[in-house]
Structure formats: structure tokens, C-alpha cells
PDB file of C-alpha atoms in Angstrom:
ATOM      1  CA  MET A   1      50.720  89.639 -84.715  1.00  0.00           C
ATOM      2  CA  PRO A   2      54.360  89.804 -83.747  1.00  0.00           C
ATOM      3  CA  THR A   3      56.587  88.906 -86.914  1.00  0.00           C
ATOM      4  CA  PHE A   4      60.162  88.713 -87.199  1.00  0.00           C
ATOM      5  CA  ARG A   5      61.988  89.076 -90.550  1.00  0.00           C
ATOM      6  CA  ILE A   6      65.498  88.200 -91.732  1.00  0.00           C
ATOM      7  CA  ARG A   7      67.314  87.938 -94.784  1.00  0.00           C
ATOM      8  CA  LEU A   8      70.127  85.631 -95.453  1.00  0.00           C
ATOM      9  CA  MET A   9      72.777  85.005 -98.054  1.00  0.00           C
ATOM     10  CA  SER A  10      71.544  81.942-100.249  1.00  0.00           C
ATOM     11  CA  SER A  11      74.442  79.500 -99.101  1.00  0.00           C
ATOM     12  CA  GLU A  12      74.998  76.503 -96.823  1.00  0.00           C
ATOM     13  CA  SER A  13      75.932  79.054 -94.242  1.00  0.00           C
ATOM     14  CA  ALA A  14      72.194  80.296 -94.021  1.00  0.00           C
ATOM     15  CA  VAL A  15      70.822  77.262 -92.413  1.00  0.00           C
ATOM     16  CA  PRO A  16      72.638  77.642 -89.132  1.00  0.00           C
ATOM     17  CA  VAL A  17      71.978  81.325 -89.030  1.00  0.00           C
ATOM     18  CA  ALA A  18      68.508  80.809 -89.626  1.00  0.00           C
ATOM     19  CA  ARG A  19      68.243  78.151 -86.500  1.00  0.00           C
ATOM     20  CA  LYS A  20      70.025  80.693 -84.551  1.00  0.00           C
ATOM     21  CA  ARG A  21      68.004  83.651 -85.326  1.00  0.00           C
ATOM     22  CA  LEU A  22      64.530  81.625 -85.210  1.00  0.00           C
ATOM     23  CA  LEU A  23      65.500  80.408 -81.540  1.00  0.00           C
ATOM     24  CA  ARG A  24      66.643  83.733 -80.361  1.00  0.00           C
ATOM     25  CA  GLN A  25      63.543  85.673 -81.540  1.00  0.00           C
ATOM     26  CA  LEU A  26      61.523  82.806 -80.153  1.00  0.00           C
ATOM     27  CA  GLU A  27      62.985  83.133 -76.611  1.00  0.00           C
ATOM     28  CA  LEU A  28      62.734  86.861 -76.887  1.00  0.00           C
ATOM     29  CA  TRP A  29      58.915  86.537 -77.141  1.00  0.00           C
ATOM     30  CA  CYS A  30      58.418  83.143 -75.010  1.00  0.00           C
ATOM     31  CA  GLY A  31      61.428  83.076 -72.450  1.00  0.00           C
ATOM     32  CA  PRO A  32      63.543  79.725 -72.613  1.00  0.00           C
ATOM     33  CA  LEU A  33      62.012  77.173 -74.700  1.00  0.00           C
ATOM     34  CA  ARG A  34      61.353  73.425 -73.780  1.00  0.00           C
ATOM     35  CA  ASP A  35      63.553  70.719 -75.718  1.00  0.00           C
ATOM     36  CA  SER A  36      60.763  69.590 -77.627  1.00  0.00           C
ATOM     37  CA  ASP A  37      60.151  72.791 -79.161  1.00  0.00           C
ATOM     38  CA  THR A  38      63.813  73.633 -79.761  1.00  0.00           C
ATOM     39  CA  GLU A  39      64.716  70.350 -81.440  1.00  0.00           C
ATOM     40  CA  VAL A  40      61.440  70.517 -83.995  1.00  0.00           C
ATOM     41  CA  MET A  41      61.542  74.159 -84.685  1.00  0.00           C
ATOM     42  CA  GLU A  42      65.370  73.921 -85.647  1.00  0.00           C
ATOM     43  CA  LEU A  43      64.953  70.448 -87.787  1.00  0.00           C
ATOM     44  CA  LEU A  44      61.763  72.084 -89.627  1.00  0.00           C
ATOM     45  CA  THR A  45      63.451  75.414 -90.170  1.00  0.00           C
ATOM     46  CA  SER A  46      66.750  73.903 -91.486  1.00  0.00           C
ATOM     47  CA  GLU A  47      64.803  71.645 -94.070  1.00  0.00           C
ATOM     48  CA  LEU A  48      62.874  74.793 -95.481  1.00  0.00           C
ATOM     49  CA  VAL A  49      66.072  76.767 -95.776  1.00  0.00           C
ATOM     50  CA  THR A  50      68.322  74.054 -97.123  1.00  0.00           C
ATOM     51  CA  ASN A  51      65.546  73.668 -99.979  1.00  0.00           C
ATOM     52  CA  ALA A  52      65.700  77.295-100.721  1.00  0.00           C
ATOM     53  CA  VAL A  53      69.296  77.649-100.868  1.00  0.00           C
ATOM     54  CA  ARG A  54      69.811  74.338-103.120  1.00  0.00           C
ATOM     55  CA  TYR A  55      66.789  75.312-105.553  1.00  0.00           C
ATOM     56  CA  GLY A  56      65.475  78.926-105.067  1.00  0.00           C
ATOM     57  CA  ARG A  57      67.543  80.395-107.486  1.00  0.00           C
ATOM     58  CA  THR A  58      68.143  83.463-105.644  1.00  0.00           C
ATOM     59  CA  THR A  59      71.193  85.120-103.968  1.00  0.00           C
ATOM     60  CA  VAL A  60      69.419  85.820-100.950  1.00  0.00           C
ATOM     61  CA  VAL A  61      66.599  83.891 -98.965  1.00  0.00           C
ATOM     62  CA  ALA A  62      63.866  85.698 -96.449  1.00  0.00           C
ATOM     63  CA  LEU A  63      62.928  84.187 -93.487  1.00  0.00           C
ATOM     64  CA  HIS A  64      59.326  85.110 -91.663  1.00  0.00           C
ATOM     65  CA  VAL A  65      58.409  84.246 -88.242  1.00  0.00           C
ATOM     66  CA  THR A  66      55.157  85.016 -86.754  1.00  0.00           C
ATOM     67  CA  VAL A  67      53.326  83.903 -83.361  1.00  0.00           C
ATOM     68  CA  THR A  68      49.774  83.407 -82.967  1.00  0.00           C
ATOM     69  CA  PRO A  69      47.085  83.820 -80.077  1.00  0.00           C
ATOM     70  CA  ALA A  70      46.631  80.235 -80.757  1.00  0.00           C
ATOM     71  CA  ASN A  71      50.280  79.350 -79.195  1.00  0.00           C
ATOM     72  CA  THR A  72      51.535  78.433 -82.814  1.00  0.00           C
ATOM     73  CA  VAL A  73      54.436  79.486 -84.740  1.00  0.00           C
ATOM     74  CA  VAL A  74      54.423  80.206 -88.436  1.00  0.00           C
ATOM     75  CA  VAL A  75      57.328  80.050 -90.451  1.00  0.00           C
ATOM     76  CA  GLY A  76      58.074  80.884 -93.890  1.00  0.00           C
ATOM     77  CA  VAL A  77      61.161  80.783 -96.254  1.00  0.00           C
ATOM     78  CA  VAL A  78      60.871  82.836 -99.204  1.00  0.00           C
ATOM     79  CA  ASP A  79      62.906  82.257-102.609  1.00  0.00           C
ATOM     80  CA  ARG A  80      62.698  83.212-106.447  1.00  0.00           C
ATOM     81  CA  ASN A  81      61.835  80.011-107.815  1.00  0.00           C
ATOM     82  CA  PRO A  82      58.079  79.749-108.793  1.00  0.00           C
ATOM     83  CA  GLN A  83      58.555  75.902-109.217  1.00  0.00           C
ATOM     84  CA  VAL A  84      56.814  74.211-106.362  1.00  0.00           C
ATOM     85  CA  PRO A  85      58.776  70.586-105.487  1.00  0.00           C
ATOM     86  CA  GLN A  86      57.320  67.667-104.706  1.00  0.00           C
ATOM     87  CA  SER A  87      57.573  65.555-101.382  1.00  0.00           C
ATOM     88  CA  ARG A  88      58.522  61.824-101.946  1.00  0.00           C
ATOM     89  CA  LYS A  89      59.039  59.335 -99.664  1.00  0.00           C
ATOM     90  CA  ALA A  90      63.045  58.270 -99.432  1.00  0.00           C
ATOM     91  CA  ASP A  91      64.323  54.975 -99.095  1.00  0.00           C
ATOM     92  CA  ASP A  92      65.482  53.677 -95.724  1.00  0.00           C
ATOM     93  CA  ASP A  93      69.039  54.218 -97.016  1.00  0.00           C
ATOM     94  CA  ALA A  94      68.827  57.421 -98.821  1.00  0.00           C
ATOM     95  CA  GLU A  95      70.764  60.522 -97.826  1.00  0.00           C
ATOM     96  CA  ALA A  96      68.494  62.815 -99.311  1.00  0.00           C
ATOM     97  CA  GLY A  97      65.036  63.180-100.308  1.00  0.00           C
ATOM     98  CA  ARG A  98      63.271  63.497 -96.757  1.00  0.00           C
ATOM     99  CA  GLY A  99      63.456  67.174 -95.993  1.00  0.00           C
ATOM    100  CA  LEU A 100      59.802  68.094 -97.107  1.00  0.00           C
ATOM    101  CA  PHE A 101      58.127  64.492 -96.114  1.00  0.00           C
ATOM    102  CA  LEU A 102      59.858  65.364 -92.512  1.00  0.00           C
ATOM    103  CA  VAL A 103      58.037  69.012 -92.848  1.00  0.00           C
ATOM    104  CA  GLU A 104      54.851  67.158 -93.397  1.00  0.00           C
ATOM    105  CA  ALA A 105      54.952  64.782 -90.854  1.00  0.00           C
ATOM    106  CA  LEU A 106      55.931  66.979 -87.869  1.00  0.00           C
ATOM    107  CA  ALA A 107      54.370  70.442 -88.482  1.00  0.00           C
ATOM    108  CA  GLU A 108      50.522  70.807 -88.090  1.00  0.00           C
ATOM    109  CA  ARG A 109      50.244  72.470 -91.308  1.00  0.00           C
ATOM    110  CA  PHE A 110      52.515  72.876 -94.125  1.00  0.00           C
ATOM    111  CA  GLY A 111      52.170  74.439 -97.630  1.00  0.00           C
ATOM    112  CA  MET A 112      53.859  76.582-100.384  1.00  0.00           C
ATOM    113  CA  GLN A 113      52.423  79.798-101.877  1.00  0.00           C
ATOM    114  CA  ALA A 114      53.383  81.284-105.349  1.00  0.00           C
ATOM    115  CA  THR A 115      54.098  84.835-105.303  1.00  0.00           C
ATOM    116  CA  ALA A 116      55.230  87.700-107.797  1.00  0.00           C
ATOM    117  CA  GLU A 117      59.013  86.978-107.346  1.00  0.00           C
ATOM    118  CA  GLY A 118      58.924  83.410-106.422  1.00  0.00           C
ATOM    119  CA  LYS A 119      57.175  81.301-103.659  1.00  0.00           C
ATOM    120  CA  THR A 120      57.316  80.927-100.177  1.00  0.00           C
ATOM    121  CA  ALA A 121      57.436  77.337 -98.337  1.00  0.00           C
ATOM    122  CA  TRP A 122      55.757  77.452 -94.835  1.00  0.00           C
ATOM    123  CA  PHE A 123      54.798  75.581 -91.839  1.00  0.00           C
ATOM    124  CA  GLU A 124      52.863  75.858 -88.681  1.00  0.00           C
ATOM    125  CA  ARG A 125      53.800  74.192 -85.498  1.00  0.00           C
ATOM    126  CA  THR A 126      52.098  74.739 -81.910  1.00  0.00           C
ATOM    127  CA  LEU A 127      54.495  75.203 -79.071  1.00  0.00           C
ATOM    128  CA  GLU A 128      54.391  73.416 -75.904  1.00  0.00           C
ATOM    129  CA  THR A 129      56.256  76.578 -74.385  1.00  0.00           C
ATOM    130  CA  PRO A 130      53.287  78.884 -73.696  1.00  0.00           C
ATOM    131  CA  ILE A 131      53.369  82.315 -75.227  1.00  0.00           C
ATOM    132  CA  PRO A 132      52.642  85.022 -72.768  1.00  0.00           C
ATOM    133  CA  ALA A 133      49.557  87.315 -73.299  1.00  0.00           C
ATOM    134  CA  SER A 134      51.647  90.351 -73.051  1.00  0.00           C
ATOM    135  CA  LEU A 135      53.224  89.758 -75.978  1.00  0.00           C
ATOM    136  CA  TRP A 136      49.879  90.721 -77.970  1.00  0.00           C
ATOM    137  CA  GLU A 137      49.805  94.217 -76.390  1.00  0.00           C
ATOM    138  CA  SER A 138      52.807  95.388 -78.689  1.00  0.00           C
ATOM    139  CA  PRO A 139      52.441  93.143 -82.037  1.00  0.00           C
ATOM    140  CA  ALA A 140      55.390  95.005 -83.520  1.00  0.00           C
ATOM    141  CA  VAL A 141      57.041  93.774 -86.796  1.00  0.00           C
ATOM    142  CA  VAL A 142      61.077  92.759 -86.051  1.00  0.00           C
ATOM    143  CA  THR A 143      63.069  93.227 -89.600  1.00  0.00           C
ATOM    144  CA  ALA A 144      66.760  92.213 -89.707  1.00  0.00           C
ATOM    145  CA  VAL A 145      69.365  91.584 -92.512  1.00  0.00           C
ATOM    146  CA  ASP A 146      72.343  89.067 -91.768  1.00  0.00           C
ATOM    147  CA  ASP A 147      75.380  91.154 -91.152  1.00  0.00           C
ATOM    148  CA  SER A 148      78.222  88.981 -92.743  1.00  0.00           C
ATOM    149  CA  PRO A 149      80.214  90.264 -95.381  1.00  0.00           C
ATOM    150  CA  GLN A 150      79.133  87.856 -97.776  1.00  0.00           C
ATOM    151  CA  CYS A 151      75.265  88.695 -97.446  1.00  0.00           C
ATOM    152  CA  ARG A 152      76.332  92.494 -97.646  1.00  0.00           C
ATOM    153  CA  ARG A 153      77.665  91.930-100.684  1.00  0.00           C
ATOM    154  CA  ALA A 154      75.190  89.476-102.329  1.00  0.00           C
ATOM    155  CA  LEU A 155      72.768  92.358-101.552  1.00  0.00           C
ATOM    156  CA  LEU A 156      74.677  95.168-102.583  1.00  0.00           C
ATOM    157  CA  ASP A 157      75.430  93.203-105.968  1.00  0.00           C
ATOM    158  CA  ALA A 158      71.618  92.492-106.540  1.00  0.00           C
ATOM    159  CA  ARG A 159      70.725  96.400-105.940  1.00  0.00           C
ATOM    160  CA  VAL A 160      73.542  97.414-108.593  1.00  0.00           C
ATOM    161  CA  ARG A 161      72.175  94.662-111.228  1.00  0.00           C
ATOM    162  CA  ALA A 162      68.720  96.018-110.732  1.00  0.00           C
ATOM    163  CA  GLN A 163      69.591  99.523-111.445  1.00  0.00           C
ATOM    164  CA  VAL A 164      72.318  99.210-114.043  1.00  0.00           C
ATOM    165  CA  PRO A 165      70.388  98.147-117.628  1.00  0.00           C
ATOM    166  CA  ARG A 166      72.321  95.711-119.501  1.00  0.00           C
ATOM    167  CA  PRO A 167      73.336  96.683-123.067  1.00  0.00           C
ATOM    168  CA  ARG A 168      71.583  95.441-125.981  1.00  0.00           C
ATOM    169  CA  VAL A 169      73.087  93.475-128.795  1.00  0.00           C
ATOM    170  CA  GLY A 170      74.697  95.619-131.505  1.00  0.00           C
ATOM    171  CA  VAL A 171      75.600  98.358-129.174  1.00  0.00           C
ATOM    172  CA  LEU A 172      78.774  97.528-128.461  1.00  0.00           C
ATOM    173  CA  ARG A 173      81.637  98.103-131.250  1.00  0.00           C
ATOM    174  CA  LEU A 174      84.855  96.591-131.611  1.00  0.00           C
ATOM    175  CA  PRO A 175      87.647  98.882-131.274  1.00  0.00           C
ATOM    176  CA  ARG A 176      89.590  99.824-134.417  1.00  0.00           C
ATOM    177  CA  LEU A 177      93.275  98.342-134.999  1.00  0.00           C
ATOM    178  CA  VAL A 178      96.024 100.931-134.979  1.00  0.00           C
ATOM    179  CA  ARG A 179      98.846 100.783-137.402  1.00  0.00           C
ATOM    180  CA  PRO A 180     101.993 100.381-135.477  1.00  0.00           C
ATOM    181  CA  PHE A 181     104.281 103.068-135.506  1.00  0.00           C
ATOM    182  CA  GLY A 182     106.812 103.462-138.079  1.00  0.00           C
ATOM    183  CA  VAL A 183     105.692 100.446-140.348  1.00  0.00           C
ATOM    184  CA  ALA A 184     104.591 101.426-143.987  1.00  0.00           C
ATOM    185  CA  GLY A 185     102.675  98.698-145.200  1.00  0.00           C
ATOM    186  CA  VAL A 186      99.738  96.677-144.258  1.00  0.00           C
ATOM    187  CA  ALA A 187     100.487  93.611-141.856  1.00  0.00           C
ATOM    188  CA  ASP A 188      98.720  90.509-142.257  1.00  0.00           C
ATOM    189  CA  TYR A 189      97.598  89.755-139.044  1.00  0.00           C
ATOM    190  CA  GLY A 190      96.875  85.949-140.334  1.00  0.00           C
ATOM    191  CA  THR A 191     100.180  84.938-141.261  1.00  0.00           C
ATOM    192  CA  PRO A 192     102.378  83.443-138.835  1.00  0.00           C
ATOM    193  CA  PHE A 193     104.974  85.205-136.988  1.00  0.00           C
ATOM    194  CA  GLY A 194     108.406  85.895-138.509  1.00  0.00           C
ATOM    195  CA  ARG A 195     106.977  86.434-141.670  1.00  0.00           C
ATOM    196  CA  ARG A 196     108.447  89.710-143.354  1.00  0.00           C
ATOM    197  CA  LEU A 197     106.121  92.805-143.993  1.00  0.00           C
ATOM    198  CA  ARG A 198     105.579  93.535-147.574  1.00  0.00           C
ATOM    199  CA  ARG A 199     106.590  97.143-148.343  1.00  0.00           C
ATOM    200  CA  PRO A 200     105.277  99.238-151.328  1.00  0.00           C
ATOM    201  CA  GLY A 201     107.493  99.218-154.387  1.00  0.00           C
ATOM    202  CA  SER A 202     109.177  95.969-152.851  1.00  0.00           C
ATOM    203  CA  SER A 203     109.924  92.914-155.321  1.00  0.00           C
ATOM    204  CA  GLU A 204     109.742  90.415-152.728  1.00  0.00           C
TER     205      GLU A 204
END
């Protein structure tokens, strides 16, 4: 099945980027989308990406988009937090807590799947825009990466941390203190400044 994958930096800026890249890829596959499809796909994708950015415990989130012969779109968001959040119905005047409730209400199917590296939150939505049959003749997988400097830096930092082992406790040694040149005697570093150094043979 035709699939689109992209990795995004785990920040608030990933939400509009995910919406934009999702709609762009769907239009490449299906042509101009109907307004109802655009609004619902933007809302559902924004909720999943926002949830991954806030609670995913990761520097990079992944967005997977797949279309099926049943004229449906399956969108998945991958993060590194294995804990599955629970949806709850928010109060009418609440500003938060509506995300997963909206996804369950607007998507035909919705779920979360634990993986070896975290979890994947996904939803399935049937499009009103018809998916052309010619799309199944070349079911290629399209892979992309957010080309922003922040995302490139985050990916590089993650690769460096994975390759460079952290030093074990007890390996590092403190540097030896060097006696200042020309001072005969031992300086008491715990005494206040201004106290004279005691010299050998001195009666002070």
C-alpha cells in the first residue's frame, strides 16, 4: 500500500509541519481534497502529534500515512514513551483534555500499539475524496525528513548519543593541584584570603 513517512523534531513547530506535509502527500495521491476531508484530517493529525510532542519523551516524532483500497487513510504517530494515555471527557469550559476524545469521536478506528522503542498512536478515516485506482499500480514507500535546522541538529545529537558510551562512575579522576611557582610551603586553601603562607623555619 502507498505509504508516506516523515520524521519531525519533537516541538510545537512539528504540529503545523505535520499537517502541511500530510495534506500535501494526500493531494499528490488523490488530487485536491474536499473541504470536509481537509478539516478532519488536519484536526486528527494535530491531536496525535501534539500528544506525542508533550508526552512522548523523545527528541523526534515520526508520522506514517498509508492509504488503502477501501478509500481510507491510516495515520500513525510514533514516540518513545511506552505509557498509553487514557482518554477522558473534559468539562465544557476546559482548555485541555479533549484530544483523544475528539480522535475517538471523529475517526472510524483509533488505537495505540506498544513497540520495542515506545508506542504508535493511530487512527483510520474514510475519505470523501475518491482515491484513484491507478495509485495501486506503484505502491511505493515515500520517506522524508523535516529539513529544518532544528530537526537536523536533533537527529545528529541522537546519533552521537547512541554511538558515544557514557563514562562509568569512578573512571574520571580529579586533576592534581599544582603548587604555585615560587611559593615555598604548603598553602591552606581553606583559610580566608589575605592570611600569609607559613614558611619553613618561620616563628610566625
